[in-house]
Amino acid sequence: MSKRHESYDVVIIGAGPAGLTAGIYCGRSMLKTLVIEQSLVGGLITSTEDLENYPGFPDGVGGEELTNLFYDQAKKYGVKFKFTNVKKVDFSEQDKIVETFRNIYHAKAVIIATGVKPRPIGCKGEEKLIGKGISFCSTCDANLCIGKDVYVIGGGDSAVEEAIYLTKFARKVTIIHRRDELRAAKSIQQKAFKQKNLEFMWNTIVTEIKGTDCVESMVVKNVKTGKETNIVPREGDKDFMVFPYVGLEPVTSIFKDEINMEEGFIKTDEEMATSVSGVFAAGDCRVKSLRQVITAASDGAIAATSAERYIDSIG
């Protein structure tokens, strides 16, 4: 099957906060812009029910609600969207190539904003039970937790925020954390400690999750004593839910032979320029110290402005 060729000034890969903001800025600059997204607009933040640290929303805002506003604003400025997977890229020439299943897109500049994905626990039995009791999205699967016991793995902001959210549905939520104190922001911790049906299992890791079509048991180990405990459903239940929030991995493997990276994260300068002229990166997929919606949006604005300057420079 021959593929259709289309040309753009800028192709943005990823429609999270960074990609959407880049689209808004490119669109306002009258650049012919395409955003390619493999799943849903908004990225991981859409699974956050209450985003309390984004400026301008003193009472908080839902991640999906916020990014839908970004999306509408980008479309207002004429940005086009395609919902498909990028299969291959070629950044070796001035004419950048981004290839999907049906199309080959030519771009003067490319902005990579592919974000990150949840890191699995890495324990025995986990892989076969993902989607069968192990979930990386609390808002997606909260309805499956009604009246059940739920275990959240991790101690950072995301883990604790999602655990708090799940207390609205679950009979009991337990945070399992390998340390003896949380890493989440103090304000989030204070909120967590006030939840009556939220408990904590300190100095503990998960070594195995068992089950066939659901999570039937889970083996945990105390990292200080070495003692292992087998967790089973409460009497009357046949299963329970597990939500890992143990970190994030960059979604960048498709670019590994094209641009310089550090442990999978894309290296950029302050202008969001990568090691390849005309290719920029923004948001959580790049090497940076803080991964938040506001910093992703900032990256997107800078990347778009840099892309515009680059396009002007090549005529």
GROMACS .gro file of C-alpha atoms in nm:
model
  315
    1MET     CA    1   0.000   0.000   0.000
    2SER     CA    2   0.146   0.333  -0.105
    3LYS     CA    3   0.146   0.596   0.165
    4ARG     CA    4   0.013   0.946   0.135
    5HIS     CA    5   0.265   1.230   0.168
    6GLU     CA    6   0.179   1.552   0.350
    7SER     CA    7   0.397   1.854   0.432
    8TYR     CA    8   0.387   2.079   0.738
    9ASP     CA    9   0.596   2.349   0.891
   10VAL     CA   10   0.593   2.172   1.227
   11VAL     CA   11   0.499   1.819   1.330
   12ILE     CA   12   0.449   1.771   1.704
   13ILE     CA   13   0.459   1.415   1.835
   14GLY     CA   14   0.246   1.386   2.147
   15ALA     CA   15  -0.063   1.571   2.271
   16GLY     CA   16   0.002   1.608   2.641
   17PRO     CA   17   0.039   1.952   2.803
   18ALA     CA   18   0.376   2.010   2.631
   19GLY     CA   19   0.260   1.910   2.284
   20LEU     CA   20  -0.068   2.098   2.312
   21THR     CA   21   0.103   2.416   2.431
   22ALA     CA   22   0.355   2.386   2.148
   23GLY     CA   23   0.062   2.352   1.911
   24ILE     CA   24  -0.105   2.664   2.048
   25TYR     CA   25   0.213   2.869   2.003
   26CYS     CA   26   0.284   2.730   1.656
   27GLY     CA   27  -0.074   2.790   1.548
   28ARG     CA   28  -0.069   3.149   1.673
   29SER     CA   29   0.251   3.200   1.474
   30MET     CA   30   0.066   3.096   1.156
   31LEU     CA   31   0.278   2.784   1.114
   32LYS     CA   32   0.113   2.490   0.941
   33THR     CA   33   0.109   2.250   1.234
   34LEU     CA   34   0.020   1.885   1.286
   35VAL     CA   35  -0.002   1.708   1.623
   36ILE     CA   36   0.020   1.328   1.621
   37GLU     CA   37  -0.111   1.146   1.928
   38GLN     CA   38  -0.123   0.770   1.969
   39SER     CA   39  -0.404   0.756   2.226
   40LEU     CA   40  -0.592   1.031   2.408
   41VAL     CA   41  -0.540   1.405   2.423
   42GLY     CA   42  -0.388   1.516   2.752
   43GLY     CA   43  -0.143   1.241   2.836
   44LEU     CA   44  -0.104   1.096   3.186
   45ILE     CA   45  -0.245   1.403   3.358
   46THR     CA   46  -0.595   1.310   3.237
   47SER     CA   47  -0.599   1.041   3.506
   48THR     CA   48  -0.562   1.305   3.777
   49GLU     CA   49  -0.901   1.401   3.917
   50ASP     CA   50  -0.793   1.710   4.107
   51LEU     CA   51  -0.489   1.912   3.998
   52GLU     CA   52  -0.433   2.160   4.281
   53ASN     CA   53  -0.104   2.326   4.183
   54TYR     CA   54  -0.179   2.466   3.837
   55PRO     CA   55  -0.199   2.848   3.854
   56GLY     CA   56  -0.534   3.009   3.795
   57PHE     CA   57  -0.744   2.735   3.953
   58PRO     CA   58  -0.753   2.802   4.328
   59ASP     CA   59  -1.009   2.525   4.383
   60GLY     CA   60  -0.822   2.278   4.165
   61VAL     CA   61  -0.905   2.147   3.820
   62GLY     CA   62  -0.937   1.803   3.667
   63GLY     CA   63  -0.650   1.697   3.444
   64GLU     CA   64  -0.885   1.601   3.162
   65GLU     CA   65  -1.078   1.927   3.194
   66LEU     CA   66  -0.760   2.135   3.179
   67THR     CA   67  -0.605   1.958   2.880
   68ASN     CA   68  -0.935   1.967   2.691
   69LEU     CA   69  -0.913   2.346   2.719
   70PHE     CA   70  -0.559   2.327   2.577
   71TYR     CA   71  -0.692   2.108   2.294
   72ASP     CA   72  -0.977   2.345   2.208
   73GLN     CA   73  -0.738   2.639   2.208
   74ALA     CA   74  -0.495   2.462   1.972
   75LYS     CA   75  -0.777   2.378   1.730
   76LYS     CA   76  -0.893   2.741   1.744
   77TYR     CA   77  -0.558   2.838   1.590
   78GLY     CA   78  -0.587   2.588   1.307
   79VAL     CA   79  -0.370   2.307   1.444
   80LYS     CA   80  -0.450   1.969   1.288
   81PHE     CA   81  -0.461   1.645   1.488
   82LYS     CA   82  -0.405   1.286   1.381
   83PHE     CA   83  -0.466   0.999   1.624
   84THR     CA   84  -0.228   0.723   1.527
   85ASN     CA   85   0.109   0.570   1.614
   86VAL     CA   86   0.436   0.702   1.478
   87LYS     CA   87   0.613   0.402   1.326
   88LYS     CA   88   0.940   0.558   1.218
   89VAL     CA   89   1.124   0.888   1.199
   90ASP     CA   90   1.417   1.011   0.992
   91PHE     CA   91   1.589   1.328   1.108
   92SER     CA   92   1.901   1.286   0.896
   93GLU     CA   93   1.810   1.555   0.640
   94GLN     CA   94   1.674   1.907   0.661
   95ASP     CA   95   1.338   1.767   0.550
   96LYS     CA   96   1.232   1.574   0.862
   97ILE     CA   97   1.029   1.258   0.807
   98VAL     CA   98   0.763   1.128   1.048
   99GLU     CA   99   0.596   0.810   0.930
  100THR     CA  100   0.272   0.651   1.048
  101PHE     CA  101   0.089   0.342   0.924
  102ARG     CA  102  -0.085   0.527   0.640
  103ASN     CA  103   0.105   0.852   0.596
  104ILE     CA  104   0.449   1.004   0.557
  105TYR     CA  105   0.469   1.354   0.699
  106HIS     CA  106   0.739   1.598   0.591
  107ALA     CA  107   0.827   1.877   0.833
  108LYS     CA  108   1.066   2.166   0.849
  109ALA     CA  109   1.080   2.118   1.227
  110VAL     CA  110   0.972   1.847   1.469
  111ILE     CA  111   0.882   1.882   1.836
  112ILE     CA  112   0.893   1.562   2.040
  113ALA     CA  113   0.651   1.567   2.333
  114THR     CA  114   0.586   1.198   2.386
  115GLY     CA  115   0.591   1.214   2.765
  116VAL     CA  116   0.633   0.921   2.998
  117LYS     CA  117   0.450   0.604   3.097
  118PRO     CA  118   0.415   0.433   3.436
  119ARG     CA  119   0.701   0.208   3.536
  120PRO     CA  120   0.595  -0.146   3.629
  121ILE     CA  121   0.682  -0.289   3.969
  122GLY     CA  122   0.894  -0.555   3.803
  123CYS     CA  123   0.783  -0.833   4.033
  124LYS     CA  124   0.695  -1.191   3.947
  125GLY     CA  125   0.345  -1.237   3.803
  126GLU     CA  126   0.285  -0.869   3.737
  127GLU     CA  127   0.287  -0.869   3.358
  128LYS     CA  128   0.012  -1.128   3.311
  129LEU     CA  129  -0.223  -0.949   3.553
  130ILE     CA  130  -0.202  -0.599   3.408
  131GLY     CA  131  -0.561  -0.512   3.325
  132LYS     CA  132  -0.682  -0.799   3.542
  133GLY     CA  133  -0.654  -0.634   3.881
  134ILE     CA  134  -0.335  -0.437   3.826
  135SER     CA  135  -0.404  -0.087   3.696
  136PHE     CA  136  -0.193   0.222   3.631
  137CYS     CA  137  -0.497   0.454   3.612
  138SER     CA  138  -0.709   0.513   3.920
  139THR     CA  139  -0.970   0.730   3.749
  140CYS     CA  140  -1.008   0.470   3.474
  141ASP     CA  141  -1.068   0.179   3.710
  142ALA     CA  142  -1.200   0.336   4.030
  143ASN     CA  143  -1.542   0.180   3.965
  144LEU     CA  144  -1.378  -0.164   3.992
  145CYS     CA  145  -1.265  -0.078   4.345
  146ILE     CA  146  -1.606  -0.020   4.500
  147GLY     CA  147  -1.622  -0.203   4.832
  148LYS     CA  148  -1.286  -0.374   4.780
  149ASP     CA  149  -0.945  -0.357   4.943
  150VAL     CA  150  -0.698  -0.164   4.730
  151TYR     CA  151  -0.319  -0.146   4.744
  152VAL     CA  152  -0.122   0.147   4.601
  153ILE     CA  153   0.251   0.092   4.550
  154GLY     CA  154   0.476   0.397   4.593
  155GLY     CA  155   0.526   0.703   4.809
  156GLY     CA  156   0.555   1.001   4.576
  157ASP     CA  157   0.300   1.266   4.483
  158SER     CA  158   0.121   1.052   4.226
  159ALA     CA  159   0.094   0.746   4.449
  160VAL     CA  160  -0.046   0.937   4.745
  161GLU     CA  161  -0.282   1.153   4.538
  162GLU     CA  162  -0.425   0.847   4.364
  163ALA     CA  163  -0.457   0.663   4.695
  164ILE     CA  164  -0.657   0.954   4.837
  165TYR     CA  165  -0.882   0.949   4.532
  166LEU     CA  166  -0.941   0.575   4.563
  167THR     CA  167  -1.058   0.610   4.924
  168LYS     CA  168  -1.385   0.741   4.779
  169PHE     CA  169  -1.454   0.401   4.626
  170ALA     CA  170  -1.262   0.132   4.812
  171ARG     CA  171  -1.343  -0.018   5.149
  172LYS     CA  172  -0.980   0.032   5.246
  173VAL     CA  173  -0.672   0.163   5.067
  174THR     CA  174  -0.322   0.066   5.177
  175ILE     CA  175  -0.011   0.245   5.055
  176ILE     CA  176   0.288   0.011   5.031
  177HIS     CA  177   0.614   0.204   5.041
  178ARG     CA  178   0.972   0.077   5.050
  179ARG     CA  179   1.079   0.357   5.288
  180ASP     CA  180   0.958   0.461   5.634
  181GLU     CA  181   0.827   0.798   5.521
  182LEU     CA  182   0.653   0.935   5.214
  183ARG     CA  183   0.826   1.138   4.943
  184ALA     CA  184   0.509   1.326   4.849
  185ALA     CA  185   0.471   1.698   4.914
  186LYS     CA  186   0.389   1.781   5.276
  187SER     CA  187   0.047   1.923   5.184
  188ILE     CA  188  -0.044   1.596   5.011
  189GLN     CA  189   0.083   1.392   5.308
  190GLN     CA  190  -0.126   1.592   5.551
  191LYS     CA  191  -0.435   1.524   5.343
  192ALA     CA  192  -0.352   1.153   5.325
  193PHE     CA  193  -0.303   1.109   5.699
  194LYS     CA  194  -0.652   1.248   5.758
  195GLN     CA  195  -0.820   0.977   5.548
  196LYS     CA  196  -0.992   0.728   5.777
  197ASN     CA  197  -0.978   0.435   5.534
  198LEU     CA  198  -0.619   0.494   5.420
  199GLU     CA  199  -0.346   0.287   5.585
  200PHE     CA  200   0.028   0.250   5.533
  201MET     CA  201   0.264  -0.046   5.504
  202TRP     CA  202   0.615   0.093   5.556
  203ASN     CA  203   0.956  -0.049   5.457
  204THR     CA  204   0.784  -0.295   5.225
  205ILE     CA  205   0.817  -0.409   4.865
  206VAL     CA  206   0.602  -0.635   4.649
  207THR     CA  207   0.785  -0.949   4.535
  208GLU     CA  208   0.506  -1.143   4.364
  209ILE     CA  209   0.145  -1.100   4.254
  210LYS     CA  210  -0.061  -1.414   4.198
  211GLY     CA  211  -0.382  -1.491   4.014
  212THR     CA  212  -0.533  -1.607   3.688
  213ASP     CA  213  -0.806  -1.367   3.580
  214CYS     CA  214  -0.778  -1.139   3.884
  215VAL     CA  215  -0.538  -1.061   4.169
  216GLU     CA  216  -0.590  -1.346   4.417
  217SER     CA  217  -0.291  -1.284   4.644
  218MET     CA  218   0.026  -1.080   4.676
  219VAL     CA  219   0.358  -1.149   4.847
  220VAL     CA  220   0.523  -0.852   5.019
  221LYS     CA  221   0.859  -0.833   5.194
  222ASN     CA  222   0.979  -0.609   5.474
  223VAL     CA  223   1.310  -0.467   5.354
  224LYS     CA  224   1.446  -0.431   5.709
  225THR     CA  225   1.352  -0.767   5.859
  226GLY     CA  226   1.331  -0.974   5.540
  227LYS     CA  227   0.998  -1.116   5.655
  228GLU     CA  228   0.756  -1.210   5.377
  229THR     CA  229   0.380  -1.186   5.410
  230ASN     CA  230   0.114  -1.330   5.181
  231ILE     CA  231  -0.177  -1.087   5.137
  232VAL     CA  232  -0.510  -1.245   5.045
  233PRO     CA  233  -0.857  -1.097   4.988
  234ARG     CA  234  -1.066  -1.016   5.290
  235GLU     CA  235  -1.317  -1.287   5.384
  236GLY     CA  236  -1.607  -1.273   5.141
  237ASP     CA  237  -1.398  -1.120   4.860
  238LYS     CA  238  -1.237  -1.313   4.577
  239ASP     CA  239  -0.984  -1.049   4.475
  240PHE     CA  240  -0.837  -0.702   4.533
  241MET     CA  241  -0.688  -0.423   4.322
  242VAL     CA  242  -0.324  -0.312   4.290
  243PHE     CA  243  -0.214   0.029   4.157
  244PRO     CA  244   0.162   0.070   4.098
  245TYR     CA  245   0.300   0.426   4.109
  246VAL     CA  246   0.671   0.354   4.138
  247GLY     CA  247   0.806   0.592   3.879
  248LEU     CA  248   0.792   0.683   3.514
  249GLU     CA  249   0.970   0.576   3.196
  250PRO     CA  250   1.020   0.800   2.890
  251VAL     CA  251   0.832   0.709   2.572
  252THR     CA  252   1.129   0.767   2.343
  253SER     CA  253   1.251   0.432   2.210
  254ILE     CA  254   1.160   0.523   1.851
  255PHE     CA  255   1.412   0.810   1.862
  256LYS     CA  256   1.708   0.621   2.010
  257ASP     CA  257   1.910   0.616   1.687
  258GLU     CA  258   1.822   0.972   1.590
  259ILE     CA  259   1.905   1.201   1.884
  260ASN     CA  260   2.116   1.204   2.200
  261MET     CA  261   1.957   1.070   2.517
  262GLU     CA  262   2.038   1.004   2.880
  263GLU     CA  263   1.879   0.692   3.027
  264GLY     CA  264   1.605   0.720   2.767
  265PHE     CA  265   1.529   1.087   2.833
  266ILE     CA  266   1.604   1.331   2.552
  267LYS     CA  267   1.886   1.579   2.610
  268THR     CA  268   1.809   1.939   2.516
  269ASP     CA  269   1.949   2.285   2.577
  270GLU     CA  270   1.751   2.570   2.733
  271GLU     CA  271   1.586   2.640   2.399
  272MET     CA  272   1.457   2.279   2.386
  273ALA     CA  273   1.690   2.201   2.095
  274THR     CA  274   1.811   1.841   2.068
  275SER     CA  275   2.135   1.717   1.917
  276VAL     CA  276   1.975   1.736   1.571
  277SER     CA  277   1.914   2.072   1.407
  278GLY     CA  278   1.543   2.137   1.361
  279VAL     CA  279   1.434   1.879   1.620
  280PHE     CA  280   1.314   1.994   1.960
  281ALA     CA  281   1.182   1.817   2.268
  282ALA     CA  282   0.943   1.935   2.538
  283GLY     CA  283   0.784   1.804   2.854
  284ASP     CA  284   0.843   1.493   3.060
  285CYS     CA  285   1.030   1.303   2.787
  286ARG     CA  286   1.334   1.529   2.817
  287VAL     CA  287   1.607   1.543   3.080
  288LYS     CA  288   1.481   1.784   3.348
  289SER     CA  289   1.452   1.826   3.723
  290LEU     CA  290   1.078   1.888   3.758
  291ARG     CA  291   0.800   1.706   3.574
  292GLN     CA  292   0.477   1.898   3.622
  293VAL     CA  293   0.202   2.026   3.394
  294ILE     CA  294   0.325   2.383   3.429
  295THR     CA  295   0.684   2.296   3.334
  296ALA     CA  296   0.561   2.086   3.040
  297ALA     CA  297   0.357   2.382   2.915
  298SER     CA  298   0.660   2.608   2.955
  299ASP     CA  299   0.875   2.364   2.758
  300GLY     CA  300   0.613   2.353   2.483
  301ALA     CA  301   0.604   2.730   2.450
  302ILE     CA  302   0.984   2.749   2.432
  303ALA     CA  303   1.007   2.462   2.182
  304ALA     CA  304   0.750   2.621   1.954
  305THR     CA  305   0.925   2.957   1.964
  306SER     CA  306   1.258   2.789   1.891
  307ALA     CA  307   1.104   2.594   1.604
  308GLU     CA  308   0.968   2.915   1.454
  309ARG     CA  309   1.310   3.079   1.472
  310TYR     CA  310   1.471   2.773   1.315
  311ILE     CA  311   1.220   2.771   1.027
  312ASP     CA  312   1.285   3.140   0.965
  313SER     CA  313   1.659   3.072   0.957
  314ILE     CA  314   1.634   2.808   0.685
  315GLY     CA  315   1.409   3.023   0.469
   0.00000   0.00000   0.00000
